[in-house]
Tab-separated table of C-alpha atoms in Angstrom:
chain	number	residue	atom	x	y	z
A	1	MET	CA	10.869	-15.470	4.756
A	2	ILE	CA	12.041	-17.476	1.770
A	3	ASN	CA	12.163	-15.154	-1.169
A	4	ASP	CA	11.640	-15.988	-4.932
A	5	TYR	CA	15.403	-16.641	-5.381
A	6	GLN	CA	16.397	-18.219	-2.215
A	7	LYS	CA	14.352	-21.339	-3.296
A	8	LEU	CA	17.514	-22.119	-5.100
A	9	ASP	CA	19.227	-23.034	-1.934
A	10	SER	CA	16.497	-25.238	-0.806
A	11	GLU	CA	17.162	-27.898	-3.514
A	12	MET	CA	20.247	-30.039	-4.115
A	13	SER	CA	21.429	-31.162	-7.466
A	14	ASN	CA	23.659	-34.288	-6.422
A	15	GLN	CA	24.559	-37.316	-8.780
A	16	SER	CA	23.446	-40.553	-7.719
A	17	ARG	CA	25.940	-41.484	-4.921
A	18	ARG	CA	25.977	-45.284	-5.859
A	19	ALA	CA	26.695	-44.338	-9.554
A	20	PHE	CA	29.426	-42.034	-8.651
A	21	LEU	CA	31.079	-44.483	-6.259
A	22	ALA	CA	30.806	-47.369	-8.830
A	23	ASP	CA	32.536	-45.229	-11.459
A	24	VAL	CA	35.334	-44.085	-9.110
A	25	GLY	CA	35.834	-47.504	-7.804
A	26	MET	CA	36.502	-48.854	-11.362
A	27	GLY	CA	38.579	-45.788	-12.333
A	28	PHE	CA	38.760	-44.398	-15.717
A	29	THR	CA	37.997	-47.859	-17.198
A	30	GLY	CA	34.767	-47.674	-15.274
A	31	LEU	CA	33.740	-44.338	-16.634
A	32	ALA	CA	34.306	-45.533	-20.177
A	33	LEU	CA	32.581	-48.812	-19.616
A	34	GLY	CA	29.627	-47.151	-17.993
A	35	SER	CA	29.108	-44.875	-20.991
A	36	MET	CA	29.416	-47.748	-23.459
A	37	LEU	CA	26.999	-49.979	-21.438
A	38	GLN	CA	24.519	-47.021	-21.292
A	39	GLY	CA	24.850	-46.644	-25.109
A	40	ASP	CA	23.763	-50.399	-25.211
A	41	GLY	CA	20.879	-49.800	-23.069
A	42	ILE	CA	22.439	-50.833	-19.770
A	43	VAL	CA	22.664	-48.430	-16.979
A	44	ARG	CA	24.827	-48.065	-13.726
A	45	ALA	CA	23.480	-48.778	-10.404
A	46	GLY	CA	21.476	-45.862	-9.053
A	47	GLU	CA	20.738	-44.312	-12.386
A	48	PRO	CA	17.106	-43.761	-13.740
A	49	VAL	CA	16.328	-46.529	-16.090
A	50	ASP	CA	14.005	-44.439	-18.172
A	51	TRP	CA	16.376	-41.710	-19.276
A	52	SER	CA	17.632	-41.276	-22.819
A	53	PRO	CA	19.076	-38.459	-24.720
A	54	PRO	CA	16.710	-36.278	-26.732
A	55	ASP	CA	15.696	-37.689	-30.054
A	56	GLY	CA	15.547	-34.305	-31.968
A	57	LYS	CA	11.647	-34.259	-31.854
A	58	PRO	CA	9.550	-31.812	-29.795
A	59	HIS	CA	7.789	-33.318	-26.730
A	60	PHE	CA	4.388	-31.841	-27.885
A	61	ALA	CA	3.100	-29.826	-30.923
A	62	PRO	CA	5.098	-26.758	-31.329
A	63	LYS	CA	3.889	-23.408	-32.325
A	64	ALA	CA	7.203	-22.078	-33.536
A	65	LYS	CA	10.276	-23.695	-35.438
A	66	ASN	CA	12.751	-20.948	-35.073
A	67	VAL	CA	13.930	-18.392	-32.701
A	68	ILE	CA	15.566	-14.815	-33.414
A	69	TRP	CA	16.911	-13.494	-30.030
A	70	LEU	CA	17.853	-9.764	-30.264
A	71	PHE	CA	19.594	-8.756	-26.972
A	72	MET	CA	20.385	-5.016	-26.245
A	73	VAL	CA	23.515	-5.080	-24.221
A	74	GLY	CA	23.680	-2.649	-21.274
A	75	GLY	CA	20.012	-2.282	-20.073
A	76	VAL	CA	17.348	-0.342	-22.056
A	77	SER	CA	15.489	2.273	-20.084
A	78	HIS	CA	12.036	0.929	-19.926
A	79	MET	CA	10.393	4.136	-18.994
A	80	GLU	CA	11.996	5.859	-22.025
A	81	SER	CA	11.046	3.276	-24.545
A	82	PHE	CA	8.065	0.845	-23.954
A	83	ASP	CA	6.887	1.662	-20.452
A	84	VAL	CA	6.691	5.339	-20.393
A	85	LYS	CA	5.913	6.937	-16.925
A	86	PRO	CA	4.361	10.462	-17.068
A	87	ALA	CA	4.807	10.684	-13.297
A	88	ILE	CA	8.625	10.940	-13.593
A	89	ASN	CA	8.183	14.254	-15.473
A	90	LYS	CA	5.426	15.392	-12.958
A	91	TYR	CA	7.800	15.014	-10.035
A	92	ALA	CA	11.084	15.743	-11.894
A	93	ASN	CA	13.951	16.950	-9.767
A	94	LYS	CA	12.122	16.200	-6.633
A	95	SER	CA	13.372	13.745	-4.031
A	96	LEU	CA	11.381	10.523	-3.648
A	97	ASP	CA	10.525	11.661	-0.103
A	98	GLU	CA	8.666	14.613	-1.553
A	99	THR	CA	6.355	12.593	-3.737
A	100	PRO	CA	3.487	10.074	-2.987
A	101	PHE	CA	5.976	7.244	-3.786
A	102	ALA	CA	8.420	7.548	-0.973
A	103	ASP	CA	7.535	4.003	0.226
A	104	VAL	CA	9.262	2.444	-2.889
A	105	LEU	CA	12.432	2.387	-0.949
A	106	GLN	CA	10.708	0.482	2.016
A	107	ASN	CA	8.998	-2.100	-0.363
A	108	PRO	CA	10.269	-5.533	0.669
A	109	LEU	CA	10.775	-6.290	-2.905
A	110	LEU	CA	13.873	-4.009	-2.835
A	111	ASP	CA	16.136	-6.386	-0.994
A	112	GLN	CA	14.141	-9.459	-1.135
A	113	ASN	CA	15.609	-10.975	-4.421
A	114	LEU	CA	18.698	-8.762	-4.910
A	115	ARG	CA	22.123	-10.341	-4.711
A	116	VAL	CA	24.461	-7.324	-4.627
A	117	VAL	CA	27.699	-7.460	-6.683
A	118	ASP	CA	28.693	-3.887	-6.883
A	119	ARG	CA	28.227	-2.096	-3.483
A	120	ARG	CA	28.825	1.223	-5.197
A	121	LYS	CA	25.425	0.991	-6.627
A	122	LYS	CA	22.521	2.891	-4.960
A	123	ASN	CA	18.941	4.003	-5.622
A	124	TRP	CA	19.267	7.676	-6.261
A	125	LYS	CA	16.392	9.682	-4.672
A	126	THR	CA	16.144	12.719	-7.041
A	127	ILE	CA	13.870	11.988	-9.958
A	128	TYR	CA	15.479	12.379	-13.313
A	129	PRO	CA	13.078	13.801	-16.049
A	130	LEU	CA	12.311	11.748	-19.044
A	131	GLN	CA	14.967	12.451	-21.849
A	132	VAL	CA	12.611	11.339	-24.620
A	133	GLY	CA	9.301	12.660	-25.956
A	134	TYR	CA	6.359	10.132	-26.026
A	135	HIS	CA	2.883	9.785	-27.256
A	136	GLN	CA	-0.051	7.332	-27.337
A	137	ALA	CA	0.340	4.602	-29.840
A	138	ARG	CA	-2.418	4.261	-32.427
A	139	GLU	CA	-2.175	0.482	-32.376
A	140	ASN	CA	-3.179	-0.411	-28.915
A	141	GLY	CA	-3.243	3.050	-27.145
A	142	ILE	CA	-0.026	2.380	-24.934
A	143	LEU	CA	2.397	5.243	-24.346
A	144	ILE	CA	5.524	4.905	-26.305
A	145	ALA	CA	8.676	6.815	-26.705
A	146	ASN	CA	8.876	8.897	-30.020
A	147	ASP	CA	12.156	7.198	-30.961
A	148	TRP	CA	10.451	4.007	-32.018
A	149	PRO	CA	8.278	4.950	-34.945
A	150	HIS	CA	8.878	1.593	-36.937
A	151	VAL	CA	8.363	-0.867	-34.087
A	152	GLU	CA	5.256	1.162	-32.964
A	153	ARG	CA	3.747	0.142	-36.306
A	154	CYS	CA	4.323	-3.383	-35.459
A	155	LEU	CA	2.685	-3.397	-31.943
A	156	GLY	CA	-0.127	-5.544	-33.330
A	157	ASP	CA	2.443	-8.484	-33.572
A	158	ILE	CA	4.073	-7.741	-30.145
A	159	ALA	CA	3.417	-8.783	-26.614
A	160	LEU	CA	5.022	-6.473	-24.190
A	161	ILE	CA	6.094	-7.968	-20.893
A	162	ARG	CA	6.440	-5.203	-18.392
A	163	GLY	CA	6.765	-7.117	-15.047
A	164	MET	CA	10.344	-8.479	-15.463
A	165	TRP	CA	12.637	-8.597	-12.505
A	166	SER	CA	16.156	-9.899	-11.968
A	167	THR	CA	18.664	-10.360	-9.125
A	168	ASP	CA	21.989	-8.893	-10.348
A	169	ASP	CA	22.706	-5.313	-10.098
A	170	ASN	CA	25.572	-5.195	-12.315
A	171	HIS	CA	26.034	-6.502	-15.948
A	172	GLY	CA	26.569	-10.174	-14.798
A	173	ALA	CA	22.733	-9.879	-15.451
A	174	GLN	CA	23.665	-10.418	-19.100
A	175	LEU	CA	24.779	-14.030	-18.350
A	176	GLN	CA	21.834	-14.368	-16.178
A	177	PHE	CA	19.371	-13.456	-18.724
A	178	HIS	CA	20.886	-16.183	-20.929
A	179	THR	CA	21.442	-19.075	-18.335
A	180	GLY	CA	18.977	-18.182	-15.642
A	181	ARG	CA	21.576	-18.100	-13.040
A	182	HIS	CA	23.527	-15.374	-11.321
A	183	LEU	CA	26.997	-14.850	-12.282
A	184	LEU	CA	28.295	-15.693	-8.702
A	185	GLU	CA	27.065	-19.277	-9.270
A	186	GLY	CA	29.106	-19.881	-12.246
A	187	MET	CA	28.376	-21.246	-15.741
A	188	PHE	CA	25.388	-23.026	-16.845
A	189	PRO	CA	23.856	-23.944	-20.234
A	190	SER	CA	22.401	-21.013	-22.228
A	191	LEU	CA	18.824	-20.968	-23.536
A	192	GLY	CA	20.098	-21.414	-27.166
A	193	SER	CA	22.156	-24.391	-26.119
A	194	TRP	CA	19.142	-26.124	-24.568
A	195	VAL	CA	17.252	-25.578	-27.796
A	196	HIS	CA	20.139	-26.955	-29.765
A	197	TYR	CA	20.313	-29.977	-27.266
A	198	GLY	CA	16.624	-30.712	-27.370
A	199	LEU	CA	15.738	-30.353	-31.180
A	200	GLY	CA	17.155	-31.911	-34.360
A	201	THR	CA	18.517	-29.913	-37.236
A	202	LEU	CA	16.412	-28.446	-40.159
A	203	ASN	CA	19.525	-28.054	-42.400
A	204	GLU	CA	22.555	-30.353	-42.276
A	205	ASN	CA	24.726	-27.685	-43.814
A	206	LEU	CA	24.085	-24.904	-41.364
A	207	PRO	CA	24.579	-24.663	-37.563
A	208	GLN	CA	21.489	-24.890	-35.380
A	209	PHE	CA	22.579	-22.247	-33.047
A	210	VAL	CA	24.196	-19.197	-34.649
A	211	VAL	CA	25.530	-16.021	-32.818
A	212	MET	CA	25.966	-12.604	-34.391
A	213	GLY	CA	27.159	-9.130	-33.228
A	214	LYS	CA	29.626	-8.390	-30.488
A	215	PRO	CA	29.367	-10.876	-27.581
A	216	ILE	CA	29.143	-9.564	-24.067
A	217	LYS	CA	32.445	-8.905	-22.351
A	218	SER	CA	34.348	-11.636	-20.522
A	219	ARG	CA	33.931	-10.131	-17.120
A	220	PHE	CA	30.093	-10.230	-17.508
A	221	GLY	CA	30.102	-13.814	-18.557
A	222	GLY	CA	31.488	-13.707	-22.041
A	223	ASP	CA	30.873	-16.712	-24.403
A	224	GLY	CA	28.928	-18.335	-21.460
A	225	SER	CA	25.915	-16.373	-22.565
A	226	HIS	CA	25.768	-18.611	-25.657
A	227	GLY	CA	27.726	-21.619	-24.266
A	228	ALA	CA	26.565	-25.121	-23.354
A	229	ASP	CA	28.531	-25.775	-20.289
A	230	TYR	CA	27.857	-29.277	-19.209
A	231	LEU	CA	25.692	-30.025	-22.187
A	232	GLY	CA	29.023	-30.274	-24.203
A	233	PRO	CA	30.774	-27.852	-26.630
A	234	GLU	CA	29.000	-29.326	-29.490
A	235	HIS	CA	25.961	-27.357	-28.409
A	236	ASP	CA	27.668	-24.068	-28.194
A	237	GLY	CA	26.467	-21.144	-30.313
A	238	VAL	CA	28.613	-20.891	-33.499
A	239	LYS	CA	29.825	-17.064	-33.874
A	240	ILE	CA	29.446	-15.902	-37.408
A	241	ARG	CA	30.258	-12.636	-39.142
A	242	VAL	CA	28.193	-11.023	-41.623
A	243	ASP	CA	30.724	-11.412	-44.297
A	244	THR	CA	30.163	-13.305	-47.603
A	245	LYS	CA	34.045	-13.900	-48.065
A	246	ASN	CA	34.737	-15.154	-44.464
A	247	PRO	CA	31.711	-15.541	-42.362
A	248	LEU	CA	33.418	-18.274	-39.992
A	249	PRO	CA	36.790	-17.253	-38.805
A	250	PHE	CA	39.320	-19.855	-39.959
A	251	GLY	CA	36.591	-21.667	-41.751
A	252	ILE	CA	37.721	-21.228	-45.418
A	253	PRO	CA	40.461	-23.271	-46.852
A	254	GLY	CA	43.345	-21.832	-48.773
A	255	SER	CA	42.993	-21.034	-52.270
A	256	ASP	CA	45.439	-23.850	-53.145
A	257	VAL	CA	43.370	-26.511	-51.737
A	258	SER	CA	40.620	-28.285	-53.937
A	259	ARG	CA	37.181	-29.152	-52.653
A	260	GLN	CA	38.006	-32.719	-53.391
A	261	GLU	CA	41.200	-32.596	-51.471
A	262	GLN	CA	39.396	-30.927	-48.568
A	263	ARG	CA	36.630	-33.621	-48.626
A	264	ARG	CA	39.235	-36.345	-48.353
A	265	GLU	CA	40.794	-34.519	-45.395
A	266	PHE	CA	37.610	-34.288	-43.568
A	267	GLU	CA	36.882	-37.813	-44.291
A	268	LEU	CA	40.234	-38.984	-42.803
A	269	LEU	CA	39.917	-36.758	-39.827
A	270	GLY	CA	36.511	-38.068	-39.183
A	271	ASP	CA	37.727	-41.693	-39.357
A	272	LEU	CA	40.502	-40.861	-36.956
A	273	ASN	CA	38.249	-39.052	-34.530
A	274	ARG	CA	35.715	-42.043	-34.480
A	275	LEU	CA	38.548	-44.412	-33.663
A	276	SER	CA	39.536	-42.120	-30.745
A	277	ALA	CA	35.791	-42.038	-29.759
A	278	VAL	CA	35.863	-45.734	-29.221
A	279	GLU	CA	38.663	-45.328	-26.714
A	280	TYR	CA	37.349	-42.104	-25.037
A	281	PRO	CA	33.448	-42.435	-25.440
A	282	ASP	CA	32.903	-39.706	-22.727
A	283	ASP	CA	35.113	-36.981	-24.269
A	284	ALA	CA	32.699	-34.250	-24.994
A	285	ASP	CA	35.241	-32.080	-26.774
A	286	LEU	CA	35.957	-35.124	-29.149
A	287	ARG	CA	32.334	-35.545	-29.958
A	288	ALA	CA	32.053	-31.703	-30.609
A	289	ARG	CA	35.106	-31.867	-33.027
A	290	ILE	CA	33.637	-34.924	-34.978
A	291	LYS	CA	30.252	-32.812	-35.450
A	292	SER	CA	32.238	-29.785	-36.170
A	293	TYR	CA	34.055	-31.369	-38.997
A	294	GLU	CA	30.851	-33.021	-40.408
A	295	LEU	CA	29.269	-29.617	-40.376
A	296	ALA	CA	32.217	-27.509	-41.715
A	297	PHE	CA	32.407	-28.979	-45.049
A	298	GLY	CA	28.760	-28.170	-45.980
A	299	MET	CA	28.919	-24.670	-44.258
A	300	GLN	CA	31.648	-23.505	-46.666
A	301	ARG	CA	29.016	-23.260	-49.350
A	302	ALA	CA	25.847	-22.773	-47.427
A	303	MET	CA	27.047	-19.920	-45.166
A	304	PRO	CA	28.413	-17.555	-47.620
A	305	GLU	CA	25.216	-17.882	-49.637
A	306	VAL	CA	23.357	-16.625	-46.523
A	307	PHE	CA	25.065	-13.315	-46.922
A	308	ARG	CA	24.354	-12.740	-50.679
A	309	PHE	CA	22.328	-9.709	-50.208
A	310	GLU	CA	22.238	-8.925	-54.048
A	311	GLN	CA	19.716	-11.598	-54.172
A	312	GLU	CA	17.214	-9.366	-52.203
A	313	THR	CA	15.266	-6.425	-53.918
A	314	ALA	CA	16.242	-2.862	-53.364
A	315	GLU	CA	12.813	-2.471	-51.461
A	316	THR	CA	13.872	-5.141	-49.093
A	317	LEU	CA	17.160	-3.896	-48.385
A	318	SER	CA	15.811	-0.335	-47.657
A	319	LEU	CA	13.072	-2.067	-45.377
A	320	TYR	CA	15.953	-3.127	-43.128
A	321	GLY	CA	17.762	0.191	-43.340
A	322	LEU	CA	20.744	-0.969	-45.309
A	323	ASP	CA	20.537	2.327	-47.266
A	324	ASP	CA	21.256	4.507	-44.160
A	325	PRO	CA	24.529	4.493	-42.365
A	326	ALA	CA	22.903	4.711	-39.137
A	327	THR	CA	21.024	1.375	-39.459
A	328	ASN	CA	23.162	-0.414	-41.937
A	329	GLU	CA	25.161	-2.509	-39.642
A	330	PHE	CA	22.268	-3.709	-37.404
A	331	GLY	CA	20.083	-3.935	-40.407
A	332	ARG	CA	22.504	-6.557	-42.099
A	333	ILE	CA	22.397	-8.530	-39.008
A	334	CYS	CA	18.613	-8.673	-38.948
A	335	LEU	CA	18.405	-9.425	-42.700
A	336	SER	CA	20.925	-12.209	-42.214
A	337	ALA	CA	18.885	-13.544	-39.299
A	338	ARG	CA	15.872	-13.821	-41.557
A	339	ARG	CA	17.694	-15.546	-44.411
A	340	MET	CA	19.077	-18.034	-41.729
A	341	VAL	CA	15.754	-19.080	-40.245
A	342	GLN	CA	14.422	-19.244	-43.892
A	343	ARG	CA	17.103	-21.777	-44.419
A	344	GLY	CA	16.540	-23.884	-41.299
A	345	VAL	CA	18.807	-22.402	-38.544
A	346	ARG	CA	16.884	-23.082	-35.229
A	347	PHE	CA	18.204	-20.426	-32.952
A	348	VAL	CA	19.798	-16.980	-34.097
A	349	GLN	CA	21.192	-14.977	-31.131
A	350	VAL	CA	21.971	-11.430	-31.880
A	351	TYR	CA	23.866	-9.099	-29.633
A	352	ASP	CA	23.380	-5.346	-30.035
A	353	ASP	CA	26.452	-3.545	-28.431
A	354	GLY	CA	28.896	-0.638	-29.233
A	355	PRO	CA	32.598	0.025	-29.412
A	356	ASN	CA	32.877	1.102	-25.687
A	357	ASP	CA	34.383	-0.891	-22.901
A	358	ALA	CA	31.667	-0.233	-20.269
A	359	GLY	CA	28.648	-2.164	-19.504
A	360	GLY	CA	27.388	-1.980	-23.148
A	361	LYS	CA	25.811	0.325	-25.793
A	362	TRP	CA	22.409	0.739	-23.784
A	363	ASP	CA	24.259	1.220	-20.289
A	364	THR	CA	23.242	5.033	-20.246
A	365	HIS	CA	24.633	6.169	-17.051
A	366	ASN	CA	25.621	9.532	-18.484
A	367	ASN	CA	24.883	11.853	-21.693
A	368	SER	CA	21.622	9.737	-21.916
A	369	SER	CA	19.499	12.161	-23.867
A	370	PRO	CA	21.448	11.874	-27.254
A	371	ARG	CA	22.386	8.294	-26.657
A	372	LEU	CA	18.818	7.042	-26.150
A	373	VAL	CA	17.788	8.728	-29.477
A	374	GLU	CA	20.898	7.212	-31.347
A	375	ASN	CA	20.673	3.746	-30.012
A	376	ALA	CA	16.824	3.481	-30.640
A	377	ARG	CA	17.454	4.867	-34.263
A	378	SER	CA	20.136	2.237	-35.030
A	379	VAL	CA	17.740	-0.712	-34.256
A	380	ASP	CA	14.277	0.537	-34.599
A	381	LYS	CA	13.943	0.346	-38.491
A	382	PRO	CA	16.022	-2.978	-38.784
A	383	ILE	CA	13.792	-4.700	-36.073
A	384	ALA	CA	10.461	-3.462	-37.606
A	385	GLY	CA	11.910	-4.369	-41.036
A	386	LEU	CA	12.462	-7.955	-39.697
A	387	LEU	CA	9.007	-8.439	-38.237
A	388	THR	CA	7.456	-6.837	-41.388
A	389	ASP	CA	9.444	-9.207	-43.762
A	390	LEU	CA	8.805	-12.346	-41.766
A	391	ARG	CA	5.125	-11.485	-41.693
A	392	ARG	CA	4.753	-10.947	-45.459
A	393	ARG	CA	6.645	-14.084	-46.312
A	394	GLY	CA	4.460	-16.288	-43.964
A	395	LEU	CA	7.517	-16.755	-41.589
A	396	LEU	CA	6.357	-14.872	-38.596
A	397	ASP	CA	3.813	-17.592	-37.491
A	398	GLU	CA	6.702	-19.917	-37.072
A	399	THR	CA	9.407	-17.638	-35.995
A	400	LEU	CA	9.517	-16.277	-32.442
A	401	VAL	CA	11.287	-13.009	-32.252
A	402	CYS	CA	12.449	-11.741	-28.738
A	403	PHE	CA	13.718	-8.329	-27.792
A	404	MET	CA	15.596	-8.766	-24.572
A	405	THR	CA	17.816	-6.648	-22.191
A	406	GLU	CA	19.316	-7.502	-18.747
A	407	PHE	CA	17.521	-4.763	-16.748
A	408	GLY	CA	15.979	-1.394	-16.877
A	409	ARG	CA	17.131	2.094	-15.636
A	410	THR	CA	16.259	3.792	-12.345
A	411	PRO	CA	13.714	6.599	-12.099
A	412	GLY	CA	16.203	8.699	-10.161
A	413	GLY	CA	19.167	10.384	-11.911
A	414	GLN	CA	22.651	9.116	-11.158
A	415	GLY	CA	24.662	11.475	-9.132
A	416	GLU	CA	24.074	15.180	-8.137
A	417	LYS	CA	24.572	16.456	-11.692
A	418	ALA	CA	22.765	13.629	-13.316
A	419	THR	CA	22.898	12.975	-17.016
A	420	GLY	CA	21.703	9.409	-17.048
A	421	ARG	CA	20.256	6.704	-14.886
A	422	GLU	CA	21.575	3.732	-12.904
A	423	HIS	CA	20.991	-0.075	-13.240
A	424	HIS	CA	17.551	-1.164	-12.331
A	425	PRO	CA	16.725	-4.933	-11.914
A	426	TYR	CA	13.525	-4.422	-9.947
A	427	GLY	CA	11.094	-3.965	-12.909
A	428	PHE	CA	11.756	-3.566	-16.556
A	429	THR	CA	10.222	-4.412	-20.065
A	430	VAL	CA	10.961	-7.093	-22.797
A	431	TRP	CA	8.812	-8.184	-25.704
A	432	MET	CA	8.020	-11.106	-27.953
A	433	ALA	CA	6.396	-11.415	-31.367
A	434	GLY	CA	5.318	-14.196	-33.688
A	435	GLY	CA	5.693	-17.959	-32.960
A	436	GLY	CA	2.349	-18.378	-31.628
A	437	ILE	CA	2.558	-15.248	-29.345
A	438	ARG	CA	-0.531	-13.021	-28.859
A	439	GLY	CA	0.003	-9.619	-30.699
A	440	GLY	CA	-1.033	-6.295	-29.504
A	441	VAL	CA	-1.191	-7.169	-25.790
A	442	VAL	CA	0.546	-5.798	-22.520
A	443	HIS	CA	1.124	-8.182	-19.859
A	444	GLY	CA	2.465	-7.077	-16.341
A	445	ALA	CA	3.132	-3.712	-14.920
A	446	THR	CA	5.538	-1.538	-12.926
A	447	ASP	CA	4.372	1.222	-10.464
A	448	GLU	CA	3.845	4.760	-11.466
A	449	LEU	CA	7.479	5.548	-11.384
A	450	GLY	CA	8.495	2.269	-13.072
A	451	PHE	CA	10.451	1.189	-9.973
A	452	HIS	CA	8.902	-2.240	-8.973
A	453	ALA	CA	7.261	-4.870	-11.104
A	454	ILE	CA	3.931	-5.042	-9.310
A	455	GLU	CA	1.734	-7.154	-11.702
A	456	GLY	CA	2.585	-10.133	-13.754
A	457	ARG	CA	6.005	-10.539	-12.111
A	458	HIS	CA	8.427	-12.733	-14.029
A	459	TYR	CA	11.978	-13.812	-13.434
A	460	VAL	CA	14.156	-14.411	-16.449
A	461	THR	CA	13.613	-18.202	-16.724
A	462	ASP	CA	9.787	-17.543	-17.409
A	463	ILE	CA	11.163	-16.091	-20.713
A	464	HIS	CA	13.151	-19.251	-21.268
A	465	ALA	CA	10.153	-21.477	-20.364
A	466	THR	CA	7.909	-19.547	-22.823
A	467	VAL	CA	10.540	-19.957	-25.754
A	468	LEU	CA	10.854	-23.650	-25.098
A	469	HIS	CA	7.152	-24.203	-24.787
A	470	GLN	CA	6.459	-22.457	-28.200
A	471	LEU	CA	9.224	-24.721	-29.631
A	472	GLY	CA	7.312	-27.837	-28.190
A	473	LEU	CA	9.961	-28.463	-25.409
A	474	ASP	CA	9.476	-29.309	-21.763
A	475	SER	CA	12.666	-28.305	-19.955
A	476	ARG	CA	12.145	-30.964	-17.224
A	477	ARG	CA	12.254	-33.761	-19.912
A	478	LEU	CA	15.671	-32.468	-21.023
A	479	GLU	CA	17.321	-33.105	-17.745
A	480	ILE	CA	20.524	-35.049	-17.626
A	481	PRO	CA	21.066	-37.621	-14.919
A	482	GLY	CA	23.521	-36.330	-12.218
A	483	ARG	CA	22.589	-32.589	-13.299
A	484	LYS	CA	19.377	-32.114	-11.445
A	485	ARG	CA	18.063	-28.544	-12.233
A	486	LEU	CA	16.274	-26.447	-9.725
A	487	ASN	CA	12.643	-25.310	-10.051
A	488	ILE	CA	13.710	-21.740	-10.668
A	489	ASP	CA	15.901	-22.917	-13.606
A	490	HIS	CA	12.844	-24.159	-15.531
A	491	GLY	CA	10.572	-21.185	-14.823
A	492	THR	CA	6.911	-21.255	-15.945
A	493	PRO	CA	5.594	-20.178	-19.511
A	494	ILE	CA	3.795	-16.969	-19.550
A	495	ARG	CA	0.281	-18.271	-20.610
A	496	GLU	CA	-1.197	-14.755	-20.741
A	497	ILE	CA	0.784	-13.966	-24.052
A	498	ILE	CA	0.429	-17.317	-25.683
A	499	ALA	CA	-2.178	-17.514	-28.457
C-alpha cells in the first residue's frame, strides 16, 4: 500500500534531457549563452516557453501581506498545552495494554509514514501523568493548560490545528517543518525563501526575509531551515540581532568611514559586480552579492531604527513583558517582529530555543514538570502581547502569525523512572492567527490519548500551502524549469480555517 509520504518516490524531478545535453555539448559557453538568450526571451530546446520568473506580484488577491513565524525548537507537548487529554491522568502509570487504547500500537499509522532516524527511540507503554494543570477556556470551551493565561485570552483570534503529523522521529523534523522534506533527502528551499522569491519587497531598505533568535543546530539542518537552496542565496533569510548598535553582524562600517565614502564604495563594488555578471550570468552567489550591497547601505540606517524601543510607550513595553526578566528576551524579539512588519518586512522567522546543546528548549525528555512551566511563561505573555498589539493597530488582519513546532510528545513516559516524554510525530498541535484566518476555531483532532492524528490530518506542507495561499501565491506557479517539485511539496491549503 502506498502511504502518504511514499508518493514522493512515485514522481521524478528531471531536467529536460534535450536542454541539459544542449548545454553540456556547448560547455560553459553554452550555459552562459543559454541564460543570456533566456533573458532576451529565447529558450533552449525542450524548455517550457511560457515560464518566466516571478514579477513580485501575488497570483490572486491576498488576504495577508506579512508573516510572523514563531518556531518553538524541540517539540512542544501538545497534551500539556493546547490539546489537553484528561484520559492521560485517568490511566496514569498504567500500561497501554491495561487501557481501552491498547490498539494504538497496532494502528497502521504507526509505521505508515515514519522514516526512522534514531532506532533508540521507542513508544513507551507506561502512561505518564500530565505535568501541568488545566481548565476549560472561557473563549471557546476548549481544555487548555494553566500555563498559557495570556494566549488563552487571544483564542478568539486563533485557529488551533490539532491533526498535524510528520515523518521524522528526531529533530531533523525541525528542518522538515521549514522545507517540507525529510533531513535524509537533503536541503530544499524553506518556506520563507519561497515567499521571498515569489513576492516583491515592501521596503527597499529592509530585508524581505528576516531571522531572529537562535537558529536550529547544524546536525538538524542548521541554516537550511531559513535557506533558499536552489532558489539562490539572494533568497536566504537574513539573520538579525535585537541590538540597536549592531543588528547585522559586520554590517556597520568603521567609525573612520563617512557615509559619503561608503556610498562611493558601494557604487564602485556594484559596478564591478555588474561587469562580472555579464561574464557569469548564471552565478547565483554573484547575484546575491549585488543585491546584498544594494540593500546594505539602506539597512545601516533603517535596521537600527527598528530596535529603538524608546519610541514605544511604557504600556506597550509591559504588554510584551519587557519589564519581567522571564519574558524580556522573547518579548524584545516579538516587539521587533511587530516593528518589522509595520515597516514592510514580508517574512519574520523567529526561533525560540535555549542554551542547551540537546534537541532544543522544548525537548522535555526529563525534568519536564518545571521546564514546561518555565518554557510557557517565557513566551506566553510576549506572544499574546504581539497578537494584542497587532490587533489594536489594525495590523492583525494583514499579518499572519504562526505558532509552530516540529512534533509533539508521547503519552507514555520515557524510561522506567520517567520525568519526561519522548518525541511524537504521529499527532500534534500548531496554530495560526490573523491574516485572513478564522479565529476561535479548532480543526482536526488526535485520539483520547493524543497519540494519533485521527481527524483533519495534515502534513507540514499543508501549513506551507496555507501560508502561501493567504499571501496570494500558488506554489505550482513558482516552480523553476528543471526543478520539478512533488505533489507533497506543494501541500493543500487548510480551507477549514480560512475566513
